[in-house]
Tab-separated table of C-alpha atoms in Angstrom:
chain	number	residue	atom	x	y	z
A	32	UNK	CA	0.000	0.000	0.000
A	33	UNK	CA	2.809	2.415	0.830
A	34	UNK	CA	4.332	2.178	-2.599
A	35	UNK	CA	1.032	3.205	-4.238
A	36	UNK	CA	0.595	6.253	-1.996
A	37	UNK	CA	2.636	8.635	-4.216
A	38	UNK	CA	0.682	7.473	-7.278
A	39	UNK	CA	-2.673	7.999	-5.581
A	40	UNK	CA	-1.579	11.477	-4.426
A	41	UNK	CA	-0.571	12.368	-7.985
A	42	UNK	CA	-3.927	11.166	-9.346
A	43	UNK	CA	-5.809	13.110	-6.687
A	44	UNK	CA	-3.925	16.314	-7.564
A	45	UNK	CA	-4.550	15.765	-11.268
A	46	UNK	CA	-8.274	15.444	-10.580
A	47	UNK	CA	-8.218	18.868	-8.885
A	48	UNK	CA	-6.901	20.519	-12.061
A	49	UNK	CA	-8.438	23.571	-13.630
A	50	UNK	CA	-11.499	22.589	-15.689
A	51	UNK	CA	-12.137	26.181	-16.699
A	52	UNK	CA	-13.527	26.706	-20.185
A	53	UNK	CA	-14.330	30.309	-21.169
A	54	UNK	CA	-17.889	30.849	-22.353
A	55	UNK	CA	-18.808	33.342	-25.059
A	56	UNK	CA	-15.568	35.276	-25.460
A	57	UNK	CA	-17.360	37.607	-27.898
A	58	UNK	CA	-20.540	39.183	-26.554
A	59	UNK	CA	-22.298	39.950	-29.854
A	60	UNK	CA	-24.518	37.039	-30.819
A	61	UNK	CA	-25.671	38.424	-34.170
A	62	UNK	CA	-23.932	40.526	-36.843
A	63	UNK	CA	-26.248	43.518	-36.246
A	64	UNK	CA	-25.962	43.251	-32.420
A	65	UNK	CA	-29.509	44.601	-32.065
A	66	UNK	CA	-30.400	43.606	-28.476
A	67	UNK	CA	-29.775	46.168	-25.713
A	68	UNK	CA	-28.052	44.875	-22.566
A	69	UNK	CA	-27.624	46.735	-19.265
A	70	UNK	CA	-24.603	44.683	-18.247
A	71	UNK	CA	-22.626	41.573	-19.080
A	72	UNK	CA	-20.866	39.249	-16.635
A	73	UNK	CA	-17.932	37.041	-17.577
A	74	UNK	CA	-16.695	34.228	-15.337
A	75	UNK	CA	-12.979	33.588	-14.855
A	76	UNK	CA	-11.346	30.746	-12.867
A	77	UNK	CA	-11.254	30.598	-9.044
A	78	UNK	CA	-14.653	32.315	-8.730
A	79	UNK	CA	-13.332	35.601	-10.142
A	80	UNK	CA	-15.631	37.465	-12.500
A	81	UNK	CA	-15.785	40.746	-14.390
A	82	UNK	CA	-18.911	42.736	-15.193
A	83	UNK	CA	-19.144	45.513	-17.784
A	84	UNK	CA	-21.995	48.015	-17.733
A	85	UNK	CA	-23.881	50.008	-20.309
A	86	UNK	CA	-22.053	53.244	-21.176
A	87	UNK	CA	-22.898	56.700	-19.909
A	88	UNK	CA	-22.553	59.591	-22.364
A	89	UNK	CA	-19.877	62.173	-21.572
A	90	UNK	CA	-20.817	65.853	-22.049
A	91	UNK	CA	-17.794	66.539	-24.287
A	92	UNK	CA	-18.454	63.456	-26.437
A	93	UNK	CA	-17.576	59.835	-25.891
A	94	UNK	CA	-18.675	57.440	-23.170
A	95	UNK	CA	-17.796	56.197	-19.711
A	96	UNK	CA	-17.856	52.441	-19.169
A	97	UNK	CA	-17.943	50.812	-15.768
A	98	UNK	CA	-15.974	47.633	-15.230
A	99	UNK	CA	-16.206	45.665	-11.978
A	100	UNK	CA	-13.858	42.842	-11.004
A	101	UNK	CA	-14.974	40.627	-8.095
A	102	UNK	CA	-12.357	38.505	-6.347
A	103	UNK	CA	-13.314	35.953	-3.674
A	104	UNK	CA	-11.280	35.817	-0.457
A	105	UNK	CA	-7.717	34.481	-0.898
A	106	UNK	CA	-7.567	35.119	-4.656
A	107	UNK	CA	-5.534	37.464	-6.781
A	108	UNK	CA	-5.432	38.433	-10.441
A	109	UNK	CA	-2.923	40.329	-12.543
A	110	UNK	CA	-3.428	42.270	-15.768
A	111	UNK	CA	-1.282	41.286	-18.758
A	112	UNK	CA	-1.078	44.983	-19.698
A	113	UNK	CA	-2.414	48.278	-18.400
A	114	UNK	CA	-4.323	49.514	-21.441
A	115	UNK	CA	-8.092	49.356	-21.831
A	116	UNK	CA	-8.870	49.829	-25.516
A	117	UNK	CA	-11.802	49.935	-27.850
A	118	UNK	CA	-11.591	48.723	-31.416
A	119	UNK	CA	-13.593	48.420	-34.584
A	120	UNK	CA	-15.667	45.190	-34.452
A	121	UNK	CA	-13.064	42.420	-34.462
A	122	UNK	CA	-10.636	45.017	-35.818
A	123	UNK	CA	-7.677	47.209	-34.896
A	124	UNK	CA	-7.585	49.372	-31.737
A	125	UNK	CA	-9.143	52.834	-32.098
A	126	UNK	CA	-8.772	54.471	-28.701
A	127	UNK	CA	-7.323	53.898	-25.224
A	128	UNK	CA	-9.347	54.674	-22.091
A	129	UNK	CA	-8.525	57.314	-19.554
A	130	UNK	CA	-9.041	55.891	-16.077
A	131	UNK	CA	-11.386	58.272	-14.240
A	132	UNK	CA	-11.258	56.334	-10.968
A	133	UNK	CA	-10.623	52.959	-9.389
A	134	UNK	CA	-12.377	51.978	-6.182
A	135	UNK	CA	-11.586	48.969	-4.050
A	136	UNK	CA	-13.719	47.677	-1.202
A	137	UNK	CA	-14.528	44.480	0.588
A	138	UNK	CA	-18.167	43.545	0.059
A	139	UNK	CA	-18.551	42.723	3.763
A	140	UNK	CA	-17.703	46.366	4.583
A	141	UNK	CA	-20.181	49.218	4.486
A	142	UNK	CA	-20.537	50.643	0.944
A	143	UNK	CA	-19.096	54.027	1.914
A	144	UNK	CA	-15.865	52.366	3.068
A	145	UNK	CA	-14.001	52.438	-0.236
A	146	UNK	CA	-10.354	52.906	-1.023
A	147	UNK	CA	-9.608	55.117	-4.010
A	148	UNK	CA	-6.617	53.804	-5.909
A	149	UNK	CA	-4.550	56.488	-7.614
A	150	UNK	CA	-2.892	54.327	-10.272
A	151	UNK	CA	-3.691	51.247	-12.276
A	152	UNK	CA	-2.911	48.246	-10.040
A	153	UNK	CA	-0.469	45.687	-11.364
A	154	UNK	CA	-2.018	43.042	-9.132
A	155	UNK	CA	-5.499	42.895	-7.623
A	156	UNK	CA	-5.545	41.049	-4.306
A	157	UNK	CA	-8.712	40.161	-2.405
A	158	UNK	CA	-8.868	41.368	1.173
A	159	UNK	CA	-8.768	38.710	3.875
A	160	UNK	CA	-11.516	40.402	5.886
A	161	UNK	CA	-14.278	40.094	3.296
A	162	UNK	CA	-15.968	37.314	1.354
A	163	UNK	CA	-15.318	39.202	-1.876
A	164	UNK	CA	-13.347	42.272	-2.885
A	165	UNK	CA	-14.696	44.596	-5.540
A	166	UNK	CA	-12.461	46.606	-7.866
A	167	UNK	CA	-14.590	49.160	-9.729
A	168	UNK	CA	-13.049	50.937	-12.726
A	169	UNK	CA	-14.574	54.018	-14.374
A	170	UNK	CA	-13.095	54.175	-17.880
A	171	UNK	CA	-13.613	57.137	-20.199
A	172	UNK	CA	-13.338	57.037	-23.974
A	173	UNK	CA	-13.434	60.677	-25.089
A	174	UNK	CA	-14.161	62.031	-28.541
A	175	UNK	CA	-16.067	60.777	-31.533
A	176	UNK	CA	-16.921	57.073	-31.450
A	177	UNK	CA	-17.854	54.786	-34.325
A	178	UNK	CA	-21.444	53.506	-34.631
A	179	UNK	CA	-20.311	50.169	-33.194
A	180	UNK	CA	-17.209	49.179	-31.242
A	181	UNK	CA	-15.691	46.400	-29.176
A	182	UNK	CA	-14.216	46.792	-25.712
A	183	UNK	CA	-11.748	44.104	-24.675
A	184	UNK	CA	-10.212	44.422	-21.190
A	185	UNK	CA	-6.660	43.119	-20.756
A	186	UNK	CA	-6.251	39.376	-20.298
A	187	UNK	CA	-5.775	38.171	-16.728
A	188	UNK	CA	-3.091	36.062	-15.070
A	189	UNK	CA	-4.556	33.872	-12.336
A	190	UNK	CA	-2.310	31.322	-10.595
A	191	UNK	CA	0.355	31.858	-13.274
A	192	UNK	CA	-2.043	30.938	-16.097
A	193	UNK	CA	-3.175	33.490	-18.682
A	194	UNK	CA	-6.905	33.825	-19.398
A	195	UNK	CA	-8.651	35.974	-22.011
A	196	UNK	CA	-11.537	38.226	-20.985
A	197	UNK	CA	-14.762	38.637	-22.951
A	198	UNK	CA	-14.947	41.264	-25.671
A	199	UNK	CA	-17.906	43.451	-24.728
A	200	UNK	CA	-19.816	44.970	-27.651
A	201	UNK	CA	-21.395	48.429	-27.874
A	202	UNK	CA	-23.306	50.339	-30.531
A	203	UNK	CA	-25.373	53.455	-31.061
A	204	UNK	CA	-29.133	52.824	-30.712
A	205	UNK	CA	-31.105	55.318	-32.840
A	206	UNK	CA	-34.349	54.685	-30.966
A	207	UNK	CA	-32.708	55.581	-27.617
A	208	UNK	CA	-30.395	58.270	-29.058
A	209	UNK	CA	-27.564	56.771	-27.010
A	210	UNK	CA	-24.755	54.241	-27.035
A	211	UNK	CA	-25.540	50.958	-25.351
A	212	UNK	CA	-24.156	47.511	-24.754
A	213	UNK	CA	-25.553	45.018	-27.238
A	214	UNK	CA	-25.720	41.287	-27.827
């Protein structure tokens, strides 16, 4: 029995491997992307997820997009780069976001207890005192925007493995006279 112990330990560890399979890496389901969406949530490994919201129009032109990363206790995630960009649908980058603000707070804390982060974090680490830690980014894309565009946040490194993040899709809705997230 003792000589099979290392083999059984190896098999047990292999069974605990990452079974993560990304779902719907591209948000748009149809070529015309005609359905309005208020938000879109994308699951990453280890219970981490990212949610993008519908844009808010900026007075000087352009939009502000909210992006929320939720990290369960004892997790961390790293960005592969520090640029949030929009692009033509499945095309080249058009514009890089200006970060208006980044808030961090444990979800077990009162909502007004937030920490304002001055610079883009290299590594997001969940607080040990809360079930989940929220990192809320306000990203501004200023100037003239195309009728339709894609927003792809940087890929994430979680436990030394690189994972892509969903490409969120936006377009101008004539009936609402505003940009919105679409699927």
